[in-house]
Amino acid sequence: MAKPLEVVTPDTETPVWVALRNQAEHAAKAEPALASLLNAVVLSHDNLADALSFQLARKLGDQELRAMTAREFAADAFKNDPSIVEAAEADLKAVFERDPACKGYVQPFLFFKGFAALQTHRVSHWLWTQGRETLAFYLQSRASEVFQVDINPAARIGKGVFIDHGTGIVIGETAVVGDDVSMLHGVTLGGTGADRGDRHPKIGNGVLLGAGAKVLGNITVGDYAKIASGSVVLRPVPAHCTAAGVPARLVNCPTCEEPARTMDHTLAETVYSYEI
């Protein structure tokens, strides 16, 4: 049965899929050389799930795993767990809202490897939960090769997550990342030692992880905390605090209200002398 049309008023936010299609149509007219690409990836599809499965397939397909096969299990994941597509929509919004270089939804959807790597992880994580571990690991490997982003399929990542640039991101098996988190290139959420079990960081909602930040061990970074670029964090960070340095120490508590949304990487003038 056909779904009723959504009423859009001047006060209504344009749905992501509608905006993406409109922007793709405009881009195709403005740049005819890319019209066939935009048509194949966006304009020929009826919804975000179909377009996303096609985009991931064209990026991940290789001689061992053909693009059509990759598209089939991505589409299967989206069909069986609609929350994956909802998270992808929130991720697109996050990129557009937080990246001043982003001009719309087409740019991250087609070209930003941080976004593509994150959506690949969402599919691989679904496969992991279905007991298809070998295929999940294969996707992890392909994402690492293609996007230079290495996320273990068992890691749990919330929605509205912005991975800026993407290169060099590493997220371990038992890591947990909350909603509305922003992280830049070179971030590591890693373990310490060779012991198995729960050994990776737990990142709260709204956290900002600066470029090159290393958070190691089964520690918690509280909601709306900020980890400065190049820092090495080995102990828990309280909510709403900033940690900076090697080893990291607290710089200011509280930090700004929503560091991941404002992308404010500045530090307070007063640096406390104790380590976290």
mmCIF file of N, CA, C and O in Angstrom, residues 167-217:
data_model
loop_
_atom_site.group_PDB
_atom_site.id
_atom_site.type_symbol
_atom_site.label_atom_id
_atom_site.label_comp_id
_atom_site.label_asym_id
_atom_site.label_seq_id
_atom_site.Cartn_x
_atom_site.Cartn_y
_atom_site.Cartn_z
ATOM 1 N N THR A 167 40.934 9.040 8.427
ATOM 2 C CA THR A 167 42.205 8.334 8.318
ATOM 3 C C THR A 167 42.797 8.013 9.699
ATOM 4 O O THR A 167 42.934 8.882 10.547
ATOM 5 N N GLY A 168 43.116 6.731 9.896
ATOM 6 C CA GLY A 168 43.815 6.328 11.106
ATOM 7 C C GLY A 168 42.941 6.069 12.311
ATOM 8 O O GLY A 168 43.460 5.836 13.410
ATOM 9 N N ILE A 169 41.615 6.062 12.152
ATOM 10 C CA ILE A 169 40.732 5.735 13.274
ATOM 11 C C ILE A 169 40.856 4.249 13.591
ATOM 12 O O ILE A 169 40.787 3.397 12.707
ATOM 13 N N VAL A 170 41.018 3.915 14.886
ATOM 14 C CA VAL A 170 41.044 2.524 15.335
ATOM 15 C C VAL A 170 40.131 2.402 16.553
ATOM 16 O O VAL A 170 40.312 3.130 17.544
ATOM 17 N N ILE A 171 39.158 1.484 16.485
ATOM 18 C CA ILE A 171 38.220 1.274 17.589
ATOM 19 C C ILE A 171 38.178 -0.221 17.893
ATOM 20 O O ILE A 171 37.867 -1.037 17.029
ATOM 21 N N GLY A 172 38.490 -0.572 19.132
ATOM 22 C CA GLY A 172 38.640 -1.963 19.515
ATOM 23 C C GLY A 172 37.344 -2.697 19.791
ATOM 24 O O GLY A 172 36.253 -2.112 19.853
ATOM 25 N N GLU A 173 37.483 -4.001 20.020
ATOM 26 C CA GLU A 173 36.360 -4.937 20.100
ATOM 27 C C GLU A 173 35.318 -4.575 21.149
ATOM 28 O O GLU A 173 34.122 -4.620 20.893
ATOM 29 N N THR A 174 35.731 -4.247 22.351
ATOM 30 C CA THR A 174 34.775 -4.010 23.437
ATOM 31 C C THR A 174 34.509 -2.529 23.677
ATOM 32 O O THR A 174 33.937 -2.168 24.708
ATOM 33 N N ALA A 175 34.914 -1.692 22.742
ATOM 34 C CA ALA A 175 34.651 -0.255 22.871
ATOM 35 C C ALA A 175 33.168 0.037 22.695
ATOM 36 O O ALA A 175 32.463 -0.657 21.955
ATOM 37 N N VAL A 176 32.715 1.077 23.368
ATOM 38 C CA VAL A 176 31.348 1.568 23.231
ATOM 39 C C VAL A 176 31.420 3.074 22.997
ATOM 40 O O VAL A 176 32.105 3.781 23.740
ATOM 41 N N VAL A 177 30.722 3.548 21.968
ATOM 42 C CA VAL A 177 30.685 4.973 21.643
ATOM 43 C C VAL A 177 29.233 5.423 21.711
ATOM 44 O O VAL A 177 28.358 4.810 21.083
ATOM 45 N N GLY A 178 28.952 6.471 22.451
ATOM 46 C CA GLY A 178 27.588 6.935 22.634
ATOM 47 C C GLY A 178 27.065 7.726 21.446
ATOM 48 O O GLY A 178 27.685 7.794 20.376
ATOM 49 N N ASP A 179 25.915 8.339 21.637
ATOM 50 C CA ASP A 179 25.280 9.157 20.598
ATOM 51 C C ASP A 179 25.969 10.526 20.498
ATOM 52 O O ASP A 179 26.530 11.031 21.469
ATOM 53 N N ASP A 180 25.890 11.114 19.301
ATOM 54 C CA ASP A 180 26.306 12.505 19.066
ATOM 55 C C ASP A 180 27.773 12.751 19.401
ATOM 56 O O ASP A 180 28.152 13.848 19.834
ATOM 57 N N VAL A 181 28.619 11.749 19.173
ATOM 58 C CA VAL A 181 30.060 11.880 19.394
ATOM 59 C C VAL A 181 30.722 12.385 18.116
ATOM 60 O O VAL A 181 30.310 12.048 17.010
ATOM 61 N N SER A 182 31.759 13.193 18.258
ATOM 62 C CA SER A 182 32.581 13.633 17.131
ATOM 63 C C SER A 182 34.023 13.206 17.379
ATOM 64 O O SER A 182 34.532 13.372 18.484
ATOM 65 N N MET A 183 34.651 12.652 16.352
ATOM 66 C CA MET A 183 36.066 12.294 16.470
ATOM 67 C C MET A 183 36.790 12.634 15.178
ATOM 68 O O MET A 183 36.231 12.533 14.085
ATOM 69 N N LEU A 184 38.039 13.050 15.318
ATOM 70 C CA LEU A 184 38.853 13.400 14.170
ATOM 71 C C LEU A 184 39.842 12.283 13.847
ATOM 72 O O LEU A 184 39.886 11.261 14.530
ATOM 73 N N HIS A 185 40.631 12.502 12.813
ATOM 74 C CA HIS A 185 41.556 11.488 12.327
ATOM 75 C C HIS A 185 42.564 11.110 13.404
ATOM 76 O O HIS A 185 42.917 11.908 14.271
ATOM 77 N N GLY A 186 43.015 9.870 13.320
ATOM 78 C CA GLY A 186 44.056 9.397 14.214
ATOM 79 C C GLY A 186 43.594 9.027 15.609
ATOM 80 O O GLY A 186 44.425 8.723 16.468
ATOM 81 N N VAL A 187 42.298 8.999 15.865
ATOM 82 C CA VAL A 187 41.793 8.626 17.195
ATOM 83 C C VAL A 187 41.907 7.114 17.380
ATOM 84 O O VAL A 187 41.594 6.339 16.476
ATOM 85 N N THR A 188 42.363 6.705 18.558
ATOM 86 C CA THR A 188 42.418 5.291 18.914
ATOM 87 C C THR A 188 41.628 5.058 20.193
ATOM 88 O O THR A 188 41.858 5.743 21.193
ATOM 89 N N LEU A 189 40.698 4.120 20.131
ATOM 90 C CA LEU A 189 40.002 3.638 21.324
ATOM 91 C C LEU A 189 40.491 2.217 21.523
ATOM 92 O O LEU A 189 39.926 1.256 20.978
ATOM 93 N N GLY A 190 41.594 2.074 22.259
ATOM 94 C CA GLY A 190 42.300 0.814 22.307
ATOM 95 C C GLY A 190 42.353 0.195 23.685
ATOM 96 O O GLY A 190 41.904 0.759 24.680
ATOM 97 N N GLY A 191 42.936 -1.004 23.737
ATOM 98 C CA GLY A 191 43.102 -1.716 24.991
ATOM 99 C C GLY A 191 44.519 -1.588 25.514
ATOM 100 O O GLY A 191 45.397 -1.010 24.872
ATOM 101 N N THR A 192 44.735 -2.140 26.709
ATOM 102 C CA THR A 192 46.080 -2.214 27.271
ATOM 103 C C THR A 192 46.311 -3.647 27.726
ATOM 104 O O THR A 192 45.442 -4.256 28.346
ATOM 105 N N GLY A 193 47.475 -4.194 27.399
ATOM 106 C CA GLY A 193 47.772 -5.567 27.764
ATOM 107 C C GLY A 193 47.179 -6.559 26.793
ATOM 108 O O GLY A 193 46.460 -6.197 25.849
ATOM 109 N N ALA A 194 47.450 -7.835 27.039
ATOM 110 C CA ALA A 194 47.001 -8.907 26.148
ATOM 111 C C ALA A 194 45.851 -9.711 26.729
ATOM 112 O O ALA A 194 45.455 -10.727 26.160
ATOM 113 N N ASP A 195 45.329 -9.290 27.865
ATOM 114 C CA ASP A 195 44.213 -10.014 28.469
ATOM 115 C C ASP A 195 42.959 -9.874 27.620
ATOM 116 O O ASP A 195 42.691 -8.818 27.045
ATOM 117 N N ARG A 196 42.175 -10.944 27.564
ATOM 118 C CA ARG A 196 40.900 -10.896 26.856
ATOM 119 C C ARG A 196 39.841 -10.317 27.773
ATOM 120 O O ARG A 196 40.067 -10.047 28.947
ATOM 121 N N GLY A 197 38.644 -10.103 27.222
ATOM 122 C CA GLY A 197 37.562 -9.562 28.029
ATOM 123 C C GLY A 197 37.337 -8.089 27.745
ATOM 124 O O GLY A 197 37.809 -7.543 26.747
ATOM 125 N N ASP A 198 36.610 -7.443 28.627
ATOM 126 C CA ASP A 198 36.218 -6.047 28.444
ATOM 127 C C ASP A 198 37.428 -5.154 28.703
ATOM 128 O O ASP A 198 37.813 -4.930 29.853
ATOM 129 N N ARG A 199 38.033 -4.631 27.641
ATOM 130 C CA ARG A 199 39.329 -3.955 27.784
ATOM 131 C C ARG A 199 39.427 -2.647 27.020
ATOM 132 O O ARG A 199 40.522 -2.084 26.914
ATOM 133 N N HIS A 200 38.313 -2.138 26.500
ATOM 134 C CA HIS A 200 38.362 -0.926 25.682
ATOM 135 C C HIS A 200 37.501 0.184 26.285
ATOM 136 O O HIS A 200 36.627 -0.077 27.110
ATOM 137 N N PRO A 201 37.701 1.420 25.844
ATOM 138 C CA PRO A 201 37.008 2.566 26.452
ATOM 139 C C PRO A 201 35.501 2.584 26.206
ATOM 140 O O PRO A 201 34.999 2.036 25.217
ATOM 141 N N LYS A 202 34.826 3.284 27.103
ATOM 142 C CA LYS A 202 33.392 3.544 26.985
ATOM 143 C C LYS A 202 33.233 5.069 26.875
ATOM 144 O O LYS A 202 33.489 5.801 27.837
ATOM 145 N N ILE A 203 32.831 5.514 25.690
ATOM 146 C CA ILE A 203 32.747 6.943 25.399
ATOM 147 C C ILE A 203 31.296 7.387 25.545
ATOM 148 O O ILE A 203 30.402 6.840 24.894
ATOM 149 N N GLY A 204 31.056 8.385 26.357
ATOM 150 C CA GLY A 204 29.692 8.848 26.617
ATOM 151 C C GLY A 204 29.107 9.637 25.472
ATOM 152 O O GLY A 204 29.725 9.823 24.409
ATOM 153 N N ASN A 205 27.902 10.127 25.672
ATOM 154 C CA ASN A 205 27.208 10.921 24.658
ATOM 155 C C ASN A 205 27.847 12.308 24.532
ATOM 156 O O ASN A 205 28.291 12.894 25.513
ATOM 157 N N GLY A 206 27.881 12.810 23.294
ATOM 158 C CA GLY A 206 28.298 14.189 23.071
ATOM 159 C C GLY A 206 29.765 14.474 23.298
ATOM 160 O O GLY A 206 30.158 15.629 23.449
ATOM 161 N N VAL A 207 30.607 13.450 23.302
ATOM 162 C CA VAL A 207 32.037 13.622 23.553
ATOM 163 C C VAL A 207 32.751 14.069 22.277
ATOM 164 O O VAL A 207 32.427 13.619 21.175
ATOM 165 N N LEU A 208 33.748 14.938 22.434
ATOM 166 C CA LEU A 208 34.606 15.370 21.329
ATOM 167 C C LEU A 208 35.989 14.768 21.524
ATOM 168 O O LEU A 208 36.631 14.977 22.557
ATOM 169 N N LEU A 209 36.460 14.003 20.515
ATOM 170 C CA LEU A 209 37.781 13.378 20.547
ATOM 171 C C LEU A 209 38.645 14.043 19.490
ATOM 172 O O LEU A 209 38.406 13.887 18.286
ATOM 173 N N GLY A 210 39.647 14.794 19.911
ATOM 174 C CA GLY A 210 40.481 15.553 18.992
ATOM 175 C C GLY A 210 41.419 14.672 18.184
ATOM 176 O O GLY A 210 41.627 13.489 18.489
ATOM 177 N N ALA A 211 42.011 15.258 17.152
ATOM 178 C CA ALA A 211 42.891 14.520 16.249
ATOM 179 C C ALA A 211 44.045 13.889 17.014
ATOM 180 O O ALA A 211 44.712 14.534 17.826
ATOM 181 N N GLY A 212 44.255 12.595 16.746
ATOM 182 C CA GLY A 212 45.370 11.896 17.364
ATOM 183 C C GLY A 212 45.171 11.501 18.812
ATOM 184 O O GLY A 212 46.107 10.990 19.433
ATOM 185 N N ALA A 213 43.990 11.699 19.367
ATOM 186 C CA ALA A 213 43.745 11.334 20.763
ATOM 187 C C ALA A 213 43.765 9.815 20.919
ATOM 188 O O ALA A 213 43.229 9.080 20.087
ATOM 189 N N LYS A 214 44.390 9.343 22.004
ATOM 190 C CA LYS A 214 44.454 7.924 22.315
ATOM 191 C C LYS A 214 43.799 7.698 23.669
ATOM 192 O O LYS A 214 44.266 8.232 24.684
ATOM 193 N N VAL A 215 42.721 6.922 23.681
ATOM 194 C CA VAL A 215 42.040 6.575 24.919
ATOM 195 C C VAL A 215 42.197 5.067 25.080
ATOM 196 O O VAL A 215 41.725 4.298 24.238
ATOM 197 N N LEU A 216 42.885 4.642 26.144
ATOM 198 C CA LEU A 216 43.318 3.252 26.250
ATOM 199 C C LEU A 216 42.820 2.609 27.533
ATOM 200 O O LEU A 216 42.910 3.192 28.622
ATOM 201 N N GLY A 217 42.293 1.404 27.392
ATOM 202 C CA GLY A 217 41.862 0.631 28.540
ATOM 203 C C GLY A 217 40.361 0.713 28.773
ATOM 204 O O GLY A 217 39.652 1.522 28.158
#
